[in-house]
mmCIF file of C-alpha atoms and ligand atoms in Angstrom:
data_model
loop_
_atom_site.group_PDB
_atom_site.id
_atom_site.type_symbol
_atom_site.label_atom_id
_atom_site.label_comp_id
_atom_site.label_asym_id
_atom_site.label_seq_id
_atom_site.Cartn_x
_atom_site.Cartn_y
_atom_site.Cartn_z
ATOM 1 C CA MET A 1 0.000 0.000 0.000
ATOM 2 C CA ALA A 2 1.213 3.513 -0.816
ATOM 3 C CA LYS A 3 2.427 5.544 2.120
ATOM 4 C CA LYS A 4 0.165 8.531 2.844
ATOM 5 C CA VAL A 5 1.651 12.019 3.179
ATOM 6 C CA ALA A 6 -0.411 14.987 4.356
ATOM 7 C CA ILE A 7 0.303 18.613 3.541
ATOM 8 C CA LEU A 8 -1.209 21.630 5.293
ATOM 9 C CA THR A 9 -0.906 25.418 5.138
ATOM 10 C CA GLY A 10 -1.271 27.376 8.393
ATOM 11 C CA GLY A 11 -1.292 31.011 9.535
ATOM 12 C CA GLY A 12 -1.733 33.991 7.227
ATOM 13 C CA ASP A 13 -1.826 33.047 3.549
ATOM 14 C CA CYS A 14 0.946 34.144 1.248
ATOM 15 C CA PRO A 15 1.742 34.029 -2.477
ATOM 16 C CA GLY A 16 3.547 30.788 -3.345
ATOM 17 C CA LEU A 17 1.634 28.371 -1.084
ATOM 18 C CA ASN A 18 0.048 26.682 -4.089
ATOM 19 C CA ALA A 19 3.440 26.347 -5.759
ATOM 20 C CA VAL A 20 4.708 24.391 -2.726
ATOM 21 C CA ILE A 21 1.595 22.184 -2.693
ATOM 22 C CA ARG A 22 1.979 21.455 -6.398
ATOM 23 C CA ALA A 23 5.703 20.698 -6.247
ATOM 24 C CA ALA A 24 5.471 18.373 -3.228
ATOM 25 C CA THR A 25 2.422 16.597 -4.699
ATOM 26 C CA LEU A 26 3.989 16.012 -8.108
ATOM 27 C CA LYS A 27 7.297 14.827 -6.678
ATOM 28 C CA LEU A 28 5.770 12.479 -4.124
ATOM 29 C CA THR A 29 2.987 10.995 -6.265
ATOM 30 C CA LYS A 30 5.583 10.261 -8.942
ATOM 31 C CA ALA A 31 7.583 8.413 -6.291
ATOM 32 C CA GLY A 32 4.520 6.287 -5.421
ATOM 33 C CA TYR A 33 3.177 8.099 -2.325
ATOM 34 C CA GLU A 34 -0.452 9.056 -1.790
ATOM 35 C CA MET A 35 -0.992 12.776 -1.123
ATOM 36 C CA LEU A 36 -3.662 14.159 1.132
ATOM 37 C CA GLY A 37 -4.373 17.881 1.469
ATOM 38 C CA VAL A 38 -5.426 18.971 4.955
ATOM 39 C CA ARG A 39 -7.913 21.820 4.791
ATOM 40 C CA TYR A 40 -7.631 24.841 7.103
ATOM 41 C CA GLY A 41 -4.236 24.109 8.641
ATOM 42 C CA TRP A 42 -4.055 22.318 12.006
ATOM 43 C CA ARG A 43 -7.827 22.710 12.329
ATOM 44 C CA GLY A 44 -8.285 20.256 9.457
ATOM 45 C CA LEU A 45 -6.225 17.625 11.257
ATOM 46 C CA LEU A 46 -8.381 18.032 14.370
ATOM 47 C CA GLU A 47 -11.575 17.780 12.311
ATOM 48 C CA ASN A 48 -10.456 15.199 9.738
ATOM 49 C CA ASP A 49 -11.047 17.659 6.918
ATOM 50 C CA TYR A 50 -9.060 16.408 3.917
ATOM 51 C CA MET A 51 -8.993 16.559 0.139
ATOM 52 C CA PRO A 52 -7.090 14.261 -2.215
ATOM 53 C CA LEU A 53 -4.202 15.830 -4.119
ATOM 54 C CA ASP A 54 -2.915 14.565 -7.440
ATOM 55 C CA VAL A 55 -1.637 15.686 -10.816
ATOM 56 C CA MET A 56 -5.022 17.018 -11.934
ATOM 57 C CA SER A 57 -5.971 18.903 -8.757
ATOM 58 C CA THR A 58 -2.617 20.703 -8.762
ATOM 59 C CA ALA A 59 -2.311 21.213 -12.530
ATOM 60 C CA ASP A 60 -3.384 24.837 -12.661
ATOM 61 C CA ILE A 61 -2.282 26.303 -9.333
ATOM 62 C CA LEU A 62 1.395 27.254 -9.557
ATOM 63 C CA ASN A 63 0.707 30.893 -10.384
ATOM 64 C CA ARG A 64 -2.313 31.313 -8.113
ATOM 65 C CA GLY A 65 -2.088 33.315 -4.876
ATOM 66 C CA GLY A 66 -3.675 32.104 -1.634
ATOM 67 C CA THR A 67 -3.950 28.408 -0.861
ATOM 68 C CA ILE A 68 -6.278 25.820 -2.385
ATOM 69 C CA LEU A 69 -6.149 24.062 1.011
ATOM 70 C CA ARG A 70 -7.373 27.181 2.871
ATOM 71 C CA THR A 71 -5.782 28.159 6.153
ATOM 72 C CA SER A 72 -6.492 29.009 9.783
ATOM 73 C CA ARG A 73 -4.677 30.173 12.877
ATOM 74 C CA THR A 74 -5.905 27.206 14.965
ATOM 75 C CA ASN A 75 -3.387 26.179 17.611
ATOM 76 C CA PRO A 76 -3.976 22.527 18.645
ATOM 77 C CA ILE A 77 -1.579 22.880 21.560
ATOM 78 C CA LYS A 78 -3.865 25.478 23.172
ATOM 79 C CA GLN A 79 -6.874 23.125 23.033
ATOM 80 C CA GLU A 80 -7.565 20.637 25.814
ATOM 81 C CA GLY A 81 -6.652 17.199 24.397
ATOM 82 C CA GLY A 82 -5.928 18.822 21.010
ATOM 83 C CA VAL A 83 -2.539 17.204 20.358
ATOM 84 C CA GLU A 84 -3.777 13.753 21.422
ATOM 85 C CA LEU A 85 -6.759 14.039 19.059
ATOM 86 C CA LEU A 86 -4.483 15.148 16.261
ATOM 87 C CA ALA A 87 -2.125 12.205 16.842
ATOM 88 C CA ASP A 88 -5.097 9.774 16.890
ATOM 89 C CA ASN A 89 -6.417 11.206 13.634
ATOM 90 C CA LEU A 90 -3.035 10.869 11.952
ATOM 91 C CA ARG A 91 -2.815 7.225 13.039
ATOM 92 C CA GLN A 92 -6.420 6.351 12.170
ATOM 93 C CA ASN A 93 -6.032 7.841 8.698
ATOM 94 C CA ASP A 94 -2.705 6.063 8.177
ATOM 95 C CA ILE A 95 -0.931 9.365 7.608
ATOM 96 C CA TRP A 96 2.725 8.518 7.753
ATOM 97 C CA ALA A 97 4.236 11.992 7.431
ATOM 98 C CA THR A 98 3.021 15.595 7.422
ATOM 99 C CA ILE A 99 4.434 18.564 5.528
ATOM 100 C CA ALA A 100 3.578 21.756 7.428
ATOM 101 C CA VAL A 101 3.872 24.949 5.403
ATOM 102 C CA GLY A 102 3.840 27.983 7.652
ATOM 103 C CA GLY A 103 5.529 30.634 9.734
ATOM 104 C CA ASP A 104 6.832 30.413 13.286
ATOM 105 C CA ASP A 105 3.420 29.583 14.780
ATOM 106 C CA THR A 106 2.592 26.702 12.402
ATOM 107 C CA LEU A 107 6.143 25.358 12.441
ATOM 108 C CA GLY A 108 6.277 25.710 16.236
ATOM 109 C CA VAL A 109 3.393 23.225 16.425
ATOM 110 C CA ALA A 110 5.152 20.885 13.948
ATOM 111 C CA ASN A 111 8.315 21.073 16.039
ATOM 112 C CA LYS A 112 6.404 20.124 19.179
ATOM 113 C CA LEU A 113 4.575 17.248 17.464
ATOM 114 C CA GLN A 114 7.887 15.906 16.236
ATOM 115 C CA GLY A 115 9.850 16.441 19.450
ATOM 116 C CA GLU A 116 7.291 15.455 22.059
ATOM 117 C CA PHE A 117 5.011 13.065 20.175
ATOM 118 C CA ALA A 118 7.404 11.528 17.629
ATOM 119 C CA LEU A 119 5.064 12.342 14.718
ATOM 120 C CA ASN A 120 6.856 12.598 11.360
ATOM 121 C CA MET A 121 6.981 16.293 10.474
ATOM 122 C CA VAL A 122 8.675 18.276 7.719
ATOM 123 C CA GLY A 123 8.508 22.085 7.538
ATOM 124 C CA VAL A 124 8.456 24.668 4.753
ATOM 125 C CA PRO A 125 9.113 28.327 5.655
ATOM 126 C CA LYS A 126 6.270 30.593 4.585
ATOM 127 C CA THR A 127 5.589 34.216 5.467
ATOM 128 C CA ILE A 128 5.580 37.568 3.762
ATOM 129 C CA ASP A 129 7.263 38.881 6.944
ATOM 130 C CA ASN A 130 10.572 37.015 6.278
ATOM 131 C CA ASP A 131 11.108 36.764 10.041
ATOM 132 C CA LEU A 132 12.000 33.049 10.278
ATOM 133 C CA SER A 133 15.481 32.047 11.376
ATOM 134 C CA GLY A 134 17.402 29.240 9.691
ATOM 135 C CA THR A 135 16.588 30.444 6.179
ATOM 136 C CA ASP A 136 17.814 33.469 4.243
ATOM 137 C CA TYR A 137 14.381 34.063 2.749
ATOM 138 C CA THR A 138 10.855 32.764 3.158
ATOM 139 C CA PHE A 139 8.722 32.497 0.038
ATOM 140 C CA GLY A 140 6.044 35.200 -0.317
ATOM 141 C CA PHE A 141 8.379 37.921 0.923
ATOM 142 C CA ASN A 142 9.644 38.844 -2.540
ATOM 143 C CA THR A 143 6.081 39.248 -3.811
ATOM 144 C CA ALA A 144 5.080 41.410 -0.838
ATOM 145 C CA VAL A 145 8.120 43.656 -1.370
ATOM 146 C CA GLN A 146 7.272 43.993 -5.052
ATOM 147 C CA ILE A 147 3.665 44.938 -4.300
ATOM 148 C CA ALA A 148 4.646 47.423 -1.566
ATOM 149 C CA THR A 149 7.251 49.001 -3.857
ATOM 150 C CA GLU A 150 4.723 49.461 -6.655
ATOM 151 C CA CYS A 151 2.332 51.072 -4.170
ATOM 152 C CA ILE A 152 5.031 53.486 -2.962
ATOM 153 C CA ASP A 153 5.774 54.391 -6.594
ATOM 154 C CA ARG A 154 2.116 55.316 -6.994
ATOM 155 C CA LEU A 155 2.060 57.272 -3.748
ATOM 156 C CA ASN A 156 5.128 59.223 -4.881
ATOM 157 C CA THR A 157 3.333 60.690 -7.907
ATOM 158 C CA THR A 158 0.173 61.714 -6.066
ATOM 159 C CA ALA A 159 2.172 63.146 -3.147
ATOM 160 C CA GLU A 160 4.266 65.168 -5.588
ATOM 161 C CA SER A 161 1.222 66.567 -7.384
ATOM 162 C CA HIS A 162 -0.255 67.905 -4.122
ATOM 163 C CA ASP A 163 2.916 68.946 -2.227
ATOM 164 C CA ARG A 164 1.925 66.384 0.415
ATOM 165 C CA ALA A 165 3.589 64.007 2.801
ATOM 166 C CA ILE A 166 2.172 60.490 2.698
ATOM 167 C CA VAL A 167 2.752 57.947 5.441
ATOM 168 C CA VAL A 168 2.486 54.390 4.131
ATOM 169 C CA GLU A 169 1.925 51.560 6.624
ATOM 170 C CA ILE A 170 3.469 48.242 5.658
ATOM 171 C CA MET A 171 2.954 44.750 7.131
ATOM 172 C CA GLY A 172 5.616 42.583 8.750
ATOM 173 C CA ARG A 173 4.469 42.246 12.333
ATOM 174 C CA HIS A 174 7.457 42.745 14.681
ATOM 175 C CA THR A 175 10.106 42.899 11.968
ATOM 176 C CA GLY A 176 10.601 45.505 9.276
ATOM 177 C CA TRP A 177 11.809 43.395 6.349
ATOM 178 C CA ILE A 178 9.134 44.419 3.859
ATOM 179 C CA THR A 179 9.291 48.074 4.903
ATOM 180 C CA ALA A 180 13.087 48.218 4.701
ATOM 181 C CA MET A 181 13.249 46.704 1.218
ATOM 182 C CA ALA A 182 10.206 48.453 -0.272
ATOM 183 C CA GLY A 183 11.180 51.730 1.406
ATOM 184 C CA ILE A 184 14.662 51.637 -0.084
ATOM 185 C CA ALA A 185 13.362 50.471 -3.490
ATOM 186 C CA GLY A 186 10.640 53.139 -3.470
ATOM 187 C CA SER A 187 12.981 55.977 -2.371
ATOM 188 C CA ALA A 188 11.053 56.785 0.801
ATOM 189 C CA ASP A 189 12.350 59.859 2.645
ATOM 190 C CA VAL A 190 12.132 58.141 6.020
ATOM 191 C CA ILE A 191 11.808 54.488 6.956
ATOM 192 C CA MET A 192 10.589 53.401 10.387
ATOM 193 C CA LEU A 193 11.248 49.827 11.506
ATOM 194 C CA PRO A 194 10.461 47.943 14.712
ATOM 195 C CA GLU A 195 14.148 47.037 15.030
ATOM 196 C CA PHE A 196 15.542 50.590 15.205
ATOM 197 C CA ASP A 197 14.033 53.522 17.068
ATOM 198 C CA ILE A 198 13.637 56.930 15.502
ATOM 199 C CA SER A 199 11.591 59.588 17.298
ATOM 200 C CA VAL A 200 8.671 61.434 15.737
ATOM 201 C CA ALA A 201 10.629 64.667 16.247
ATOM 202 C CA GLU A 202 13.555 63.260 14.242
ATOM 203 C CA VAL A 203 11.196 62.171 11.461
ATOM 204 C CA CYS A 204 9.768 65.690 11.248
ATOM 205 C CA ASP A 205 13.257 67.230 11.228
ATOM 206 C CA ILE A 206 14.225 64.990 8.298
ATOM 207 C CA LEU A 207 11.122 66.040 6.371
ATOM 208 C CA LYS A 208 11.810 69.714 7.081
ATOM 209 C CA ARG A 209 15.399 69.359 5.871
ATOM 210 C CA SER A 210 14.224 67.632 2.696
ATOM 211 C CA ARG A 211 11.789 70.491 1.995
ATOM 212 C CA ALA A 212 14.536 73.021 2.708
ATOM 213 C CA ALA A 213 16.696 71.189 0.176
ATOM 214 C CA GLY A 214 13.990 71.693 -2.445
ATOM 215 C CA LYS A 215 11.748 68.615 -2.328
ATOM 216 C CA ASN A 216 8.025 69.435 -2.367
ATOM 217 C CA PHE A 217 6.653 66.100 -1.162
ATOM 218 C CA ASN A 218 7.602 63.211 1.113
ATOM 219 C CA ILE A 219 7.006 59.526 1.648
ATOM 220 C CA VAL A 220 7.381 57.967 5.090
ATOM 221 C CA ALA A 221 7.387 54.146 5.055
ATOM 222 C CA VAL A 222 6.420 52.806 8.471
ATOM 223 C CA SER A 223 6.220 49.194 9.605
ATOM 224 C CA GLU A 224 2.951 48.297 11.299
ATOM 225 C CA GLY A 225 5.029 47.122 14.276
ATOM 226 C CA ALA A 226 7.239 50.235 14.517
ATOM 227 C CA LYS A 227 6.952 52.103 17.798
ATOM 228 C CA LEU A 228 6.068 55.767 17.972
ATOM 229 C CA VAL A 229 8.856 57.216 20.083
ATOM 230 C CA THR A 230 8.861 60.625 21.752
ATOM 231 C CA LYS A 231 12.021 62.696 22.180
ATOM 232 C CA GLU A 232 12.072 61.620 25.820
ATOM 233 C CA GLY A 233 12.185 57.958 24.738
ATOM 234 C CA GLU A 234 8.616 56.979 25.567
ATOM 235 C CA GLU A 235 7.381 54.275 23.182
ATOM 236 C CA GLN A 236 3.961 53.406 21.832
ATOM 237 C CA MET A 237 3.131 50.346 19.733
ATOM 238 C CA VAL A 238 -0.171 50.851 17.934
ATOM 239 C CA THR A 239 -2.660 47.965 17.851
ATOM 240 C CA LEU A 240 -6.150 47.674 16.397
ATOM 241 C CA SER A 241 -7.519 45.954 19.507
ATOM 242 C CA GLU A 242 -6.474 44.297 22.743
ATOM 243 C CA GLU A 243 -7.449 40.887 21.297
ATOM 244 C CA VAL A 244 -4.777 38.244 20.642
ATOM 245 C CA ASP A 245 -5.073 35.157 18.413
ATOM 246 C CA ALA A 246 -4.554 31.507 19.476
ATOM 247 C CA PHE A 247 -0.794 32.007 19.211
ATOM 248 C CA GLY A 248 -0.806 35.189 21.301
ATOM 249 C CA ASN A 249 -0.286 37.587 18.373
ATOM 250 C CA VAL A 250 -1.670 41.106 18.722
ATOM 251 C CA LYS A 251 -3.551 42.734 15.819
ATOM 252 C CA LEU A 252 -1.242 45.495 14.656
ATOM 253 C CA GLY A 253 -2.401 48.507 12.688
ATOM 254 C CA GLY A 254 -3.054 52.224 12.904
ATOM 255 C CA VAL A 255 0.438 53.631 13.322
ATOM 256 C CA ALA A 256 0.310 55.470 9.960
ATOM 257 C CA ASN A 257 -2.795 57.435 10.883
ATOM 258 C CA LEU A 258 -1.400 58.587 14.207
ATOM 259 C CA LEU A 259 1.931 59.456 12.657
ATOM 260 C CA ALA A 260 0.350 61.372 9.773
ATOM 261 C CA GLN A 261 -1.648 63.535 12.197
ATOM 262 C CA GLU A 262 1.460 64.196 14.246
ATOM 263 C CA ILE A 263 3.568 65.101 11.175
ATOM 264 C CA GLU A 264 0.926 67.531 9.937
ATOM 265 C CA ARG A 265 0.596 69.108 13.393
ATOM 266 C CA ARG A 266 4.352 69.539 13.855
ATOM 267 C CA THR A 267 5.398 70.541 10.317
ATOM 268 C CA GLY A 268 2.306 72.123 8.800
ATOM 269 C CA TYR A 269 2.703 69.938 5.673
ATOM 270 C CA GLU A 270 -0.546 68.455 4.433
ATOM 271 C CA THR A 271 -0.209 64.754 5.262
ATOM 272 C CA ARG A 272 -2.175 61.623 4.388
ATOM 273 C CA ALA A 273 -1.943 58.016 5.553
ATOM 274 C CA THR A 274 -2.264 54.865 3.425
ATOM 275 C CA VAL A 275 -2.473 51.394 4.962
ATOM 276 C CA LEU A 276 -1.451 48.746 2.415
ATOM 277 C CA GLY A 277 -2.864 45.891 4.497
ATOM 278 C CA HIS A 278 -3.766 42.586 2.890
ATOM 279 C CA ILE A 279 -3.061 43.810 -0.640
ATOM 280 C CA GLN A 280 0.509 42.776 0.216
ATOM 281 C CA ARG A 281 -0.548 39.145 0.725
ATOM 282 C CA GLY A 282 -2.944 38.728 -2.168
ATOM 283 C CA GLY A 283 -2.554 37.834 -5.809
ATOM 284 C CA THR A 284 -0.082 36.026 -7.960
ATOM 285 C CA PRO A 285 3.475 35.278 -6.741
ATOM 286 C CA THR A 286 6.474 36.809 -8.503
ATOM 287 C CA ALA A 287 8.545 34.489 -10.692
ATOM 288 C CA TYR A 288 11.205 34.493 -7.941
ATOM 289 C CA ASP A 289 8.696 33.267 -5.350
ATOM 290 C CA ARG A 290 7.267 30.656 -7.740
ATOM 291 C CA VAL A 291 10.719 29.175 -8.195
ATOM 292 C CA LEU A 292 11.675 29.433 -4.501
ATOM 293 C CA ALA A 293 8.383 27.848 -3.398
ATOM 294 C CA THR A 294 8.828 25.091 -5.981
ATOM 295 C CA ARG A 295 12.345 24.382 -4.710
ATOM 296 C CA TYR A 296 11.031 24.261 -1.121
ATOM 297 C CA GLY A 297 8.221 21.871 -2.122
ATOM 298 C CA VAL A 298 10.622 19.521 -3.869
ATOM 299 C CA LYS A 299 13.036 19.640 -0.918
ATOM 300 C CA ALA A 300 10.205 18.840 1.510
ATOM 301 C CA ALA A 301 9.267 15.851 -0.659
ATOM 302 C CA GLN A 302 12.893 14.690 -0.708
ATOM 303 C CA MET A 303 13.032 14.948 3.083
ATOM 304 C CA VAL A 304 9.924 12.767 3.333
ATOM 305 C CA GLU A 305 11.480 10.207 0.972
ATOM 306 C CA SER A 306 14.706 10.116 2.967
ATOM 307 C CA GLU A 307 12.802 10.175 6.304
ATOM 308 C CA ASP A 308 14.611 13.319 7.335
ATOM 309 C CA PHE A 309 11.937 14.354 9.833
ATOM 310 C CA GLY A 310 11.974 17.261 12.278
ATOM 311 C CA GLN A 311 13.638 19.396 9.608
ATOM 312 C CA MET A 312 12.655 22.412 7.549
ATOM 313 C CA ALA A 313 13.584 23.213 3.958
ATOM 314 C CA ALA A 314 15.692 26.372 3.993
ATOM 315 C CA LEU A 315 17.536 28.698 1.623
ATOM 316 C CA GLN A 316 21.155 29.340 2.536
ATOM 317 C CA GLY A 317 22.959 31.371 -0.070
ATOM 318 C CA ASP A 318 21.900 29.743 -3.338
ATOM 319 C CA ALA A 319 21.398 26.287 -1.867
ATOM 320 C CA ILE A 320 18.251 24.651 -0.551
ATOM 321 C CA VAL A 321 19.181 22.718 2.577
ATOM 322 C CA ALA A 322 17.504 21.028 5.547
ATOM 323 C CA VAL A 323 17.741 22.695 8.964
ATOM 324 C CA PRO A 324 16.267 21.545 12.296
ATOM 325 C CA LEU A 325 12.739 22.875 12.869
ATOM 326 C CA GLU A 326 13.750 24.187 16.275
ATOM 327 C CA LEU A 327 16.251 26.511 14.624
ATOM 328 C CA ALA A 328 13.468 28.086 12.588
ATOM 329 C CA VAL A 329 11.156 28.709 15.510
ATOM 330 C CA GLY A 330 13.760 29.661 18.092
ATOM 331 C CA GLU A 331 14.406 33.298 17.435
ATOM 332 C CA ARG A 332 12.799 35.922 15.223
ATOM 333 C CA LYS A 333 15.085 36.973 12.339
ATOM 334 C CA LEU A 334 15.492 40.741 12.520
ATOM 335 C CA VAL A 335 16.520 43.258 9.872
ATOM 336 C CA PRO A 336 20.292 43.698 10.267
ATOM 337 C CA ARG A 337 21.768 47.133 10.987
ATOM 338 C CA GLU A 338 23.354 47.152 7.520
ATOM 339 C CA PHE A 339 19.942 47.853 5.928
ATOM 340 C CA TRP A 340 19.075 50.504 8.508
ATOM 341 C CA ASP A 341 22.384 52.256 7.755
ATOM 342 C CA LEU A 342 21.679 52.000 4.025
ATOM 343 C CA ALA A 343 18.223 53.522 4.461
ATOM 344 C CA GLN A 344 19.580 56.322 6.677
ATOM 345 C CA THR A 345 22.071 57.316 3.974
ATOM 346 C CA PHE A 346 19.130 58.850 2.122
ATOM 347 C CA PHE A 347 17.462 60.614 5.091
ATOM 348 C CA ALA A 348 17.853 64.399 4.542
HETATM 349 O O1 F6P B 401 2.257 37.299 9.319
HETATM 350 C C1 F6P B 401 1.747 37.800 8.154
HETATM 351 C C2 F6P B 401 0.871 38.983 8.410
HETATM 352 O O2 F6P B 401 0.393 39.466 7.168
HETATM 353 C C3 F6P B 401 1.520 40.115 9.201
HETATM 354 O O3 F6P B 401 2.375 40.895 8.428
HETATM 355 C C4 F6P B 401 0.295 40.848 9.708
HETATM 356 O O4 F6P B 401 0.562 41.558 10.893
HETATM 357 C C5 F6P B 401 -0.663 39.731 9.983
HETATM 358 O O5 F6P B 401 -0.257 38.632 9.192
HETATM 359 C C6 F6P B 401 -2.095 40.066 9.675
HETATM 360 O O6 F6P B 401 -2.878 39.000 10.045
HETATM 361 P P1 F6P B 401 -4.413 38.836 9.674
HETATM 362 O O7 F6P B 401 -4.481 38.325 8.268
HETATM 363 O O8 F6P B 401 -4.899 37.841 10.657
HETATM 364 O O9 F6P B 401 -5.046 40.177 9.788
#
């Protein structure tokens, strides 16, 4: 009988998920395995919600954003008896190995299931935030940077026409990867990242200097997780609500609006705020992400074939390698100072 391999996508969706599903399915079915898609991430394993995957069901998905398997932020570890139920379901359905495609939350669960319950897990690093350790890049990040850069390009022309400052809020949770790259690529006047503090007063001084130097408009790229810092060093992280999800994540959002009001009040420049939001996660993956996600999917399949469990496919330099899952979920990968210095070179 063919060995059964499940694949699931958890956490926020991201362009390239379908490319991973396709690649792993094609590689493993060709090698004689049976592929089972788990719907809605870990929730699907708790509820036995599956769909068969084969050549036909994955034929037309490589370039499609989102995930044909759907996703959720269900955390089985937080549920009473959740992990035991999940382990029972895997056994009863003869699922021999599971490929978990996700960020630190989803892979954290996979790591626990492997380490504490000896269930055969393989990980694939997904997130637009690019905040996973153990890999140089996650898939989906390149697409998000491309989208954010195109949006900044558009904001540049409207800001210029009206002599305005525009504050653009960019996703990334507690790291500023997308903001740093899109901000540099989009020639933002100021970039604000969670990793490096810059006070509101300093931001306004930079804008004033840029106007004094002859520029008639400004773009401020701010990470949703960047703190608003006063001159005295007081910090404020802006959230949409007090609520946290099953993994303890706060809902970030709103920093651009507050900052825009403050910039207008302090400088007198007409200022607007734009929140890019989920536009950064939607739509078709870039060619780079399609190829990276495909390489990750094939690597995950190879790890299943060689029974290399408890590992995650990772990009190191130009090579796709296997790294221990615990490395990926141990520490958040922050934007290095090098990029902050690069961005600051262009602050007036
Ligand atoms: O982790 C990906 C991400 O898009 C973050 O950048 C953002 O803070 C969060 O997910 C938004 O989550 P949701 O889709 O639940 O609003």
